[in-house]
mmCIF file of C-alpha atoms in Angstrom:
data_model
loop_
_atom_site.group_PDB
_atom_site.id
_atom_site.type_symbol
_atom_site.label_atom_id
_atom_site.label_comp_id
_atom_site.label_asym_id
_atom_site.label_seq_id
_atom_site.Cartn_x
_atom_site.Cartn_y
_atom_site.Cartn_z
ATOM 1 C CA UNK A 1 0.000 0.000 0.000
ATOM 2 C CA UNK A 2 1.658 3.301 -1.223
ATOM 3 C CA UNK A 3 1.345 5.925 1.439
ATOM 4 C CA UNK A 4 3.469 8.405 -0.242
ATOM 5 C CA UNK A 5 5.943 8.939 -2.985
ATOM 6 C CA UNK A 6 9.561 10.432 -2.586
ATOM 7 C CA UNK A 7 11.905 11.619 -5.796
ATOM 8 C CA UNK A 8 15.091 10.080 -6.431
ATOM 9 C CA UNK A 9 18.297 12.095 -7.300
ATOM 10 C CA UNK A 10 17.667 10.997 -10.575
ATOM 11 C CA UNK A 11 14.405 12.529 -10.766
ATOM 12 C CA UNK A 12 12.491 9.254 -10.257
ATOM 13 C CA UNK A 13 8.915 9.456 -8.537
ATOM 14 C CA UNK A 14 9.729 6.544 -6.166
ATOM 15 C CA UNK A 15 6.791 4.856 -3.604
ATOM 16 C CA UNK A 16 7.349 4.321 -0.161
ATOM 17 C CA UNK A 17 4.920 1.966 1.994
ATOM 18 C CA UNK A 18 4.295 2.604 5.123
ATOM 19 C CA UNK A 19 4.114 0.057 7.883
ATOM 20 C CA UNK A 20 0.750 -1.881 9.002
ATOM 21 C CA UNK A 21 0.836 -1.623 13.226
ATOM 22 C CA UNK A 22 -2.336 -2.677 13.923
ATOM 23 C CA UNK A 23 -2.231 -6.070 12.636
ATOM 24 C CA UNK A 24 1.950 -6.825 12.350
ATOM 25 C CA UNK A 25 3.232 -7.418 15.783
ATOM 26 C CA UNK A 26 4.918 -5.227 17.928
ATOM 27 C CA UNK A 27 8.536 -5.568 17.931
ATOM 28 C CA UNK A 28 7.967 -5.815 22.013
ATOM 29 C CA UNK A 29 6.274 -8.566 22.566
ATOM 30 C CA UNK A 30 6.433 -9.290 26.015
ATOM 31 C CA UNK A 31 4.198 -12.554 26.034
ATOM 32 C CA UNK A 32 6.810 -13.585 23.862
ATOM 33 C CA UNK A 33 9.698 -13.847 25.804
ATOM 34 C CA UNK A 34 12.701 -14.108 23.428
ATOM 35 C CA UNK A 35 11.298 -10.522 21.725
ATOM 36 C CA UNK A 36 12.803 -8.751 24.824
ATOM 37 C CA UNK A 37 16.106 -10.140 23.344
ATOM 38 C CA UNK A 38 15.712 -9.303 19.929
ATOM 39 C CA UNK A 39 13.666 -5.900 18.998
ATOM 40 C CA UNK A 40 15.653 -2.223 18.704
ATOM 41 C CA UNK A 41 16.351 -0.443 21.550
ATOM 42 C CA UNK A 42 16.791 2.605 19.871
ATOM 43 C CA UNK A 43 13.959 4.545 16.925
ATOM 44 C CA UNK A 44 14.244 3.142 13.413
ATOM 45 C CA UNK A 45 16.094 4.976 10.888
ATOM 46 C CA UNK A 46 13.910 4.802 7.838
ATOM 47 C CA UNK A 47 15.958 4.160 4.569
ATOM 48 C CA UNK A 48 14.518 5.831 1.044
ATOM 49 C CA UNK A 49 13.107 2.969 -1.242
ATOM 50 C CA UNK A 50 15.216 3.744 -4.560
ATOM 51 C CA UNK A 51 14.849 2.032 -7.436
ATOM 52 C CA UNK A 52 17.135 -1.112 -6.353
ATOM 53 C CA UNK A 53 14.482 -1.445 -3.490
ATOM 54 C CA UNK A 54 11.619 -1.626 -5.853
ATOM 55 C CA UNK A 55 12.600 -3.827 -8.684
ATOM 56 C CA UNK A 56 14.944 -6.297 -7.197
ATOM 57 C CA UNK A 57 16.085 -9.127 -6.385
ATOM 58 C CA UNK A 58 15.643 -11.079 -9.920
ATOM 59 C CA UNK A 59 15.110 -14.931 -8.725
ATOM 60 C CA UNK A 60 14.645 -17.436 -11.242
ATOM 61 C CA UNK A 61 13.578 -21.362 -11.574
ATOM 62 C CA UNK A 62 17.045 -22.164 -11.776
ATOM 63 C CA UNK A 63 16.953 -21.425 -8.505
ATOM 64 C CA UNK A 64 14.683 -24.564 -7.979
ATOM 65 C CA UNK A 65 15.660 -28.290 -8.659
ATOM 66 C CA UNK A 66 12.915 -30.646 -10.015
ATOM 67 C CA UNK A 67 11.987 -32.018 -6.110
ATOM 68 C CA UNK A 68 12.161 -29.212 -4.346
ATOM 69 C CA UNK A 69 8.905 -28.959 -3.937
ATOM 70 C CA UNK A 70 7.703 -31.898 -3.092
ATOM 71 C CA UNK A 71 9.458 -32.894 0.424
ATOM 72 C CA UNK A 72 8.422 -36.257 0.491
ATOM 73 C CA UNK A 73 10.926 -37.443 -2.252
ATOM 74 C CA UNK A 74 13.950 -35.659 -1.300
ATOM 75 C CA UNK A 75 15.711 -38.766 0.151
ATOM 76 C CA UNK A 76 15.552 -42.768 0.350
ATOM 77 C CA UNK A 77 12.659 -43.716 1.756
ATOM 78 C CA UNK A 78 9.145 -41.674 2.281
ATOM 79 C CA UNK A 79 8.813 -39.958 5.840
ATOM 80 C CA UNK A 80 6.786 -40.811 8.407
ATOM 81 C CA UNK A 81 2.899 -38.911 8.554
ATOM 82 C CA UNK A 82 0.348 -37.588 7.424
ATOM 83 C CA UNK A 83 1.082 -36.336 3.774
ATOM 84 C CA UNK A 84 -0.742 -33.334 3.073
ATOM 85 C CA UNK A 85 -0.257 -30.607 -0.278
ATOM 86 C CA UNK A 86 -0.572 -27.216 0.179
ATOM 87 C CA UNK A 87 -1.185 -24.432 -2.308
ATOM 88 C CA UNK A 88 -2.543 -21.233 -3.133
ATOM 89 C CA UNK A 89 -1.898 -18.033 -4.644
ATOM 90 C CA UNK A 90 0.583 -14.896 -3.987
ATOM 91 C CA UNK A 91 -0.934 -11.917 -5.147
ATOM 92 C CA UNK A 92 -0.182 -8.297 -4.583
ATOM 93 C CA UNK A 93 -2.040 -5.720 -2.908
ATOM 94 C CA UNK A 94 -4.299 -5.180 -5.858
ATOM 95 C CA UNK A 95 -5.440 -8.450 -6.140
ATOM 96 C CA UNK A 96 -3.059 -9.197 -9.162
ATOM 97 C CA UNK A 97 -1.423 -12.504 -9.162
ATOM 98 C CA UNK A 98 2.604 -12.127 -8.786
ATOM 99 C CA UNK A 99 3.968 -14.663 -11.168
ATOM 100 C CA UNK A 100 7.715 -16.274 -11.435
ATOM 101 C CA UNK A 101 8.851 -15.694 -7.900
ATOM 102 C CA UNK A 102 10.494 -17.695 -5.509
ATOM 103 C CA UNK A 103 8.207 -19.327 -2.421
ATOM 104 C CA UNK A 104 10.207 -21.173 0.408
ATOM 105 C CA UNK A 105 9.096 -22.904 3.574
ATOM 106 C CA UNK A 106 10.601 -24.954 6.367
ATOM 107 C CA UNK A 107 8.904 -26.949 8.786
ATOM 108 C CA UNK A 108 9.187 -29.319 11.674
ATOM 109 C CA UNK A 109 8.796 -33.373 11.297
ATOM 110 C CA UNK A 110 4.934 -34.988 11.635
ATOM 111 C CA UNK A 111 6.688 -35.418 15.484
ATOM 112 C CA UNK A 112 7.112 -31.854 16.008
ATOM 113 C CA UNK A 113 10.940 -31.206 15.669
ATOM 114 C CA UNK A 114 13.502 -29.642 13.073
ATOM 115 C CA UNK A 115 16.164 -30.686 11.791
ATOM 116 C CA UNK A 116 18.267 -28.009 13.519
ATOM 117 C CA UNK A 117 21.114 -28.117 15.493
ATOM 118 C CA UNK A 118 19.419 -25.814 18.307
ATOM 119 C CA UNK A 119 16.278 -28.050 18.238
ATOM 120 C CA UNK A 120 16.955 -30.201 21.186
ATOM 121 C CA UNK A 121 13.511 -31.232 21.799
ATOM 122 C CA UNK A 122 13.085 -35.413 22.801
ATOM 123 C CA UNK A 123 11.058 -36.250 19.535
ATOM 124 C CA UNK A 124 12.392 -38.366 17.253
ATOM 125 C CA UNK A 125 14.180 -36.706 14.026
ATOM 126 C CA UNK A 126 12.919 -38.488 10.438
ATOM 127 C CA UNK A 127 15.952 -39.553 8.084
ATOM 128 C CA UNK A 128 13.886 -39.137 5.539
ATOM 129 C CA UNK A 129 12.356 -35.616 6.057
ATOM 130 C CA UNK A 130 14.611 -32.599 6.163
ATOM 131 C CA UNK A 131 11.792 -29.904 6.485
ATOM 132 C CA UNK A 132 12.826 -27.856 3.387
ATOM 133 C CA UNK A 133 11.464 -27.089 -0.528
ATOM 134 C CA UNK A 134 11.267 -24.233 -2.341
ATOM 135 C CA UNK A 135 9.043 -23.336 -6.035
ATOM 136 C CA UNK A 136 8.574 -20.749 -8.077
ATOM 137 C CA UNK A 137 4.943 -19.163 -8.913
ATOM 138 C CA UNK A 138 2.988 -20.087 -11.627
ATOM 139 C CA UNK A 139 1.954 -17.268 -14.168
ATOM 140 C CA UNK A 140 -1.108 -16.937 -12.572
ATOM 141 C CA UNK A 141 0.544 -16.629 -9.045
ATOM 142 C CA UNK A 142 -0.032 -20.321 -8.002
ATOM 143 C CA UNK A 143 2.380 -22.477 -5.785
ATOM 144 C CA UNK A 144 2.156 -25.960 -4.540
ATOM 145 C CA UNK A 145 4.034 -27.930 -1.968
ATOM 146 C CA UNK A 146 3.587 -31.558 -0.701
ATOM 147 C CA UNK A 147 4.639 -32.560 2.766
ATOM 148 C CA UNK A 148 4.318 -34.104 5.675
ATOM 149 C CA UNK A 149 1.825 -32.599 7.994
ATOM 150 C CA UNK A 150 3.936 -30.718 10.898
ATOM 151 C CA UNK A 151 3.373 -31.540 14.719
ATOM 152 C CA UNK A 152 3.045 -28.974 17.568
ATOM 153 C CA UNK A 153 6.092 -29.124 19.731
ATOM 154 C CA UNK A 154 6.892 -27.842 23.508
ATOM 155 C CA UNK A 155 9.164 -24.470 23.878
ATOM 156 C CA UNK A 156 9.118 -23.241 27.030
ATOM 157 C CA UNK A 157 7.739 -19.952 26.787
ATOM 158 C CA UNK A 158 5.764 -20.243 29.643
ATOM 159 C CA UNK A 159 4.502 -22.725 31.772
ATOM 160 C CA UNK A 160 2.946 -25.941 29.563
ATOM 161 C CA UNK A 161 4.010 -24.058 26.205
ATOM 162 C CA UNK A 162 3.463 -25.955 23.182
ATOM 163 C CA UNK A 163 3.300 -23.684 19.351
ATOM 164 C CA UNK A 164 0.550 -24.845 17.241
ATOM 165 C CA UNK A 165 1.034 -26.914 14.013
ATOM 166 C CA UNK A 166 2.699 -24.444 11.395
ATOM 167 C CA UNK A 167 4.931 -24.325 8.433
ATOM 168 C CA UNK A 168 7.287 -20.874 7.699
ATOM 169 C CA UNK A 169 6.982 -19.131 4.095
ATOM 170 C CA UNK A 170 9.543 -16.693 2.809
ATOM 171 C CA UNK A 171 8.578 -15.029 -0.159
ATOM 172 C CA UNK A 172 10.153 -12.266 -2.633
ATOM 173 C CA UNK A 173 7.695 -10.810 -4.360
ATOM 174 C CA UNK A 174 8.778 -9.188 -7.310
ATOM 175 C CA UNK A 175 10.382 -6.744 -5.216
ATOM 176 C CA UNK A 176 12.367 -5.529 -1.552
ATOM 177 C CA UNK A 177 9.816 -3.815 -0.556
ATOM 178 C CA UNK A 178 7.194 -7.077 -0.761
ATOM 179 C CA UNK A 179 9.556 -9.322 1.599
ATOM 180 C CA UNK A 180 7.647 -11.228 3.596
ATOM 181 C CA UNK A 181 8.267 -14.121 5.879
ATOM 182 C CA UNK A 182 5.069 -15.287 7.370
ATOM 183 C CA UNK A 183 3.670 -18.752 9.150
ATOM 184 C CA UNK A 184 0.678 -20.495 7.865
ATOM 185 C CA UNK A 185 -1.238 -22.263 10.361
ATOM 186 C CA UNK A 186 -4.153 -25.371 10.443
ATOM 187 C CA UNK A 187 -7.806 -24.963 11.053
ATOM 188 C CA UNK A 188 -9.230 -25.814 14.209
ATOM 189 C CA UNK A 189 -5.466 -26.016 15.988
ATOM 190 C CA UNK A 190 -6.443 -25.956 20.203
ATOM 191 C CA UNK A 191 -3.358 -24.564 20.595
ATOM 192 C CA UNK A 192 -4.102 -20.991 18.845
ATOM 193 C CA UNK A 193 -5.217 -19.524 22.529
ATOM 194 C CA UNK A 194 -2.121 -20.066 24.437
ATOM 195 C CA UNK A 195 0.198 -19.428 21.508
ATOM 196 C CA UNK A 196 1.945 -15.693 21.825
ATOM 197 C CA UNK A 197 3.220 -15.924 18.736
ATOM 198 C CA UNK A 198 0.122 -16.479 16.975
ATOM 199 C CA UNK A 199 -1.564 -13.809 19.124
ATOM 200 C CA UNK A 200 1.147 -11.078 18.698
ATOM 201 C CA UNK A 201 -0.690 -10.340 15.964
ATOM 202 C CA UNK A 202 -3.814 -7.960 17.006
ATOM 203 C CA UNK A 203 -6.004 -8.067 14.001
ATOM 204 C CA UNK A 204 -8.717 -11.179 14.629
ATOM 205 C CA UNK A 205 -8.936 -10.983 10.759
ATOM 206 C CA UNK A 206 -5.073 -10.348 10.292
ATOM 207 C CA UNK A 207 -4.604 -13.817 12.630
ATOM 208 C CA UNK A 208 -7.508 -15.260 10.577
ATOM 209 C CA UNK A 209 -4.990 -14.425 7.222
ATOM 210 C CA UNK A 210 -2.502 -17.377 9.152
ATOM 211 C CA UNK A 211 -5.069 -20.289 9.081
ATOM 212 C CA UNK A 212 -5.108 -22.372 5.857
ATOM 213 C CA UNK A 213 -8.561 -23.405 4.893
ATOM 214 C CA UNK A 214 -9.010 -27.387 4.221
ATOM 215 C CA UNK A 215 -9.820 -27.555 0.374
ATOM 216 C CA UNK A 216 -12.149 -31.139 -0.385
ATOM 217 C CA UNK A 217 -11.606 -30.147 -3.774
ATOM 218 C CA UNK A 218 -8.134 -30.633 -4.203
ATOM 219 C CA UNK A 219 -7.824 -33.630 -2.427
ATOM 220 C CA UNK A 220 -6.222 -36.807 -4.180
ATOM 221 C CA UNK A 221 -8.530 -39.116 -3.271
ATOM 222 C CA UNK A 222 -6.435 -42.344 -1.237
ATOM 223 C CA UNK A 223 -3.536 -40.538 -1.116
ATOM 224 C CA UNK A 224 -3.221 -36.981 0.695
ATOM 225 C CA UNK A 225 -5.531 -34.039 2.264
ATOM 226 C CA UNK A 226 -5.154 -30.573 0.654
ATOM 227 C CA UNK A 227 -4.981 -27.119 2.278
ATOM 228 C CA UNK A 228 -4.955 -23.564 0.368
ATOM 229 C CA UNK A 229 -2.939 -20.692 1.963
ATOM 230 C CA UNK A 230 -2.967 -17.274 -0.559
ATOM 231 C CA UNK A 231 -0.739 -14.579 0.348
ATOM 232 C CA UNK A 232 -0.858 -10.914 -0.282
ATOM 233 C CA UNK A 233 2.157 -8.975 -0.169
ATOM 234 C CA UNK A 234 1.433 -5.450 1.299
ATOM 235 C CA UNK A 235 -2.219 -3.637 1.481
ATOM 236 C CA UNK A 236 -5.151 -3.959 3.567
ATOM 237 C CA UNK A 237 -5.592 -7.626 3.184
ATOM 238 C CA UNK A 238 -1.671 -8.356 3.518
ATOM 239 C CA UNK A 239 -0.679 -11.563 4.906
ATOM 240 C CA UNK A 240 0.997 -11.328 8.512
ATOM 241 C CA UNK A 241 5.014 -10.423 8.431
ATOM 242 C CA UNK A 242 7.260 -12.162 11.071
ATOM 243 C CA UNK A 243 9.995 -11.231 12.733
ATOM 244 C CA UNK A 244 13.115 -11.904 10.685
ATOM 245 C CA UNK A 245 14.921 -12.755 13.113
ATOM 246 C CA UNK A 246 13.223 -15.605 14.532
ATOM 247 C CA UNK A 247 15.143 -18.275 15.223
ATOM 248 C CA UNK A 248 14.007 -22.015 12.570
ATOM 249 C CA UNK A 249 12.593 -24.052 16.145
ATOM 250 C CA UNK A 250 10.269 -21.075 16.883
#
């Protein structure tokens, strides 16, 4: 969403976009523990967007090999749970699909742990699951991953805390100024109450933006459940951005 326009030296009419703080979380977060370790202490110096900002970085399919999507092939033998695909669209604040950019996502195992050396939760790790895959958009906007269906895990937040099913996305855009790492959620998770993470976010229908939807329809009948998750990079109906710096076990 454009909120105003600055010139370049060069005479360019640039856009800047301002930031969304009622439904991206506050950079204190204090339900969220580890946020007193990681947000500024000091105000944020706001950088022009120049024209670097607003056209770059070019990513290309040769950035993706042929499984990369599909995380259930990636090694020897199939992992272990429930195999679900998950797809959608990434569109831009107009409701234009954004075609020919690079989606990524990592994950925990159908037990609930990474494959990350900081992960030192007692689940089991899968030798046949690393968590990963990457595509590009379609030139419609459309993605598609199939995996393994996450589980919830325990991180010690506060007392009893356990973070709902999720998988990470990192997306592009066609642009700096559309990055946007955000976590998709499942419907109906009983963990979404107690979860600071999930309720950082203020919006009810920003938080709603997280939840995949379960999609009959694109089903494959005897073989795995489907869930669409669109994204929106920037406006009013922008998905959720997370906090860079959040560490892969979060």
């Amino acid at each position: 969403m454009t909120t105003h326009e600055t010139r370049s030296p060069a005479g360019l009419i640039l856009p800047e976009y301002g930031s969304d703080d009622q439904s991206h979380p506050a950079l204190n977060t204090p339900e969220y523990r580890s946020s007193a370790l990681r947000y500024p202490k000091q105000p944020l110096q706001y950088l022009p967007q120049y024209l670097t900002e607003i056209t770059g970085p070019l990513l290309g399919q040769d950035r993706c090999g042929e499984r990369d999507h599909d995380l259930t092939v990636q090694h020897d033998g199939e992992p272990l749970g429930e195999r679900i695909i998950v797809s959608g669209r990434v569109l831009d604040s107009g409701g234009k699909p954004v075609p020919n950019t690079l989606v990524e996502i990592w994950q925990a195992n159908s037990a609930g742990r990474y494959r990350h050396q900081g992960d030192r939760h007692p689940a089991p790790l899968d030798p046949n699951f690393s968590g990963t895959g990457r595509c590009m958009t379609d030139a419609d906007g459309n993605y598609e991953f199939i995996t393994i269906k996450p589980g919830a895990y325990p991180w010690r937040n506060h007392d009893n805390a356990w973070r709902p099913a999720h998988i990470h996305f990192s997306l592009f855009g066609q642009a700096f100024t559309q990055r946007l790492i955000t976590q998709m959620y499942f419907p109906g998770d009983p963990l979404f109450h107690q979860d600071p993470i999930f309720n950082s976010v203020r919006d009810e229908q920003a938080r709603e933006r997280m939840i995949s939807r379960f999609d009959l329809d694109t089903t494959v009948p005897e073989w795995a459940l489907s869930y669409k998750f669109d994204i929106v990079l920037r406006g009013p109906e922008g998905s959720v951005f997370e906090d860079e710096e959040e560490e892969d076990d979060d």
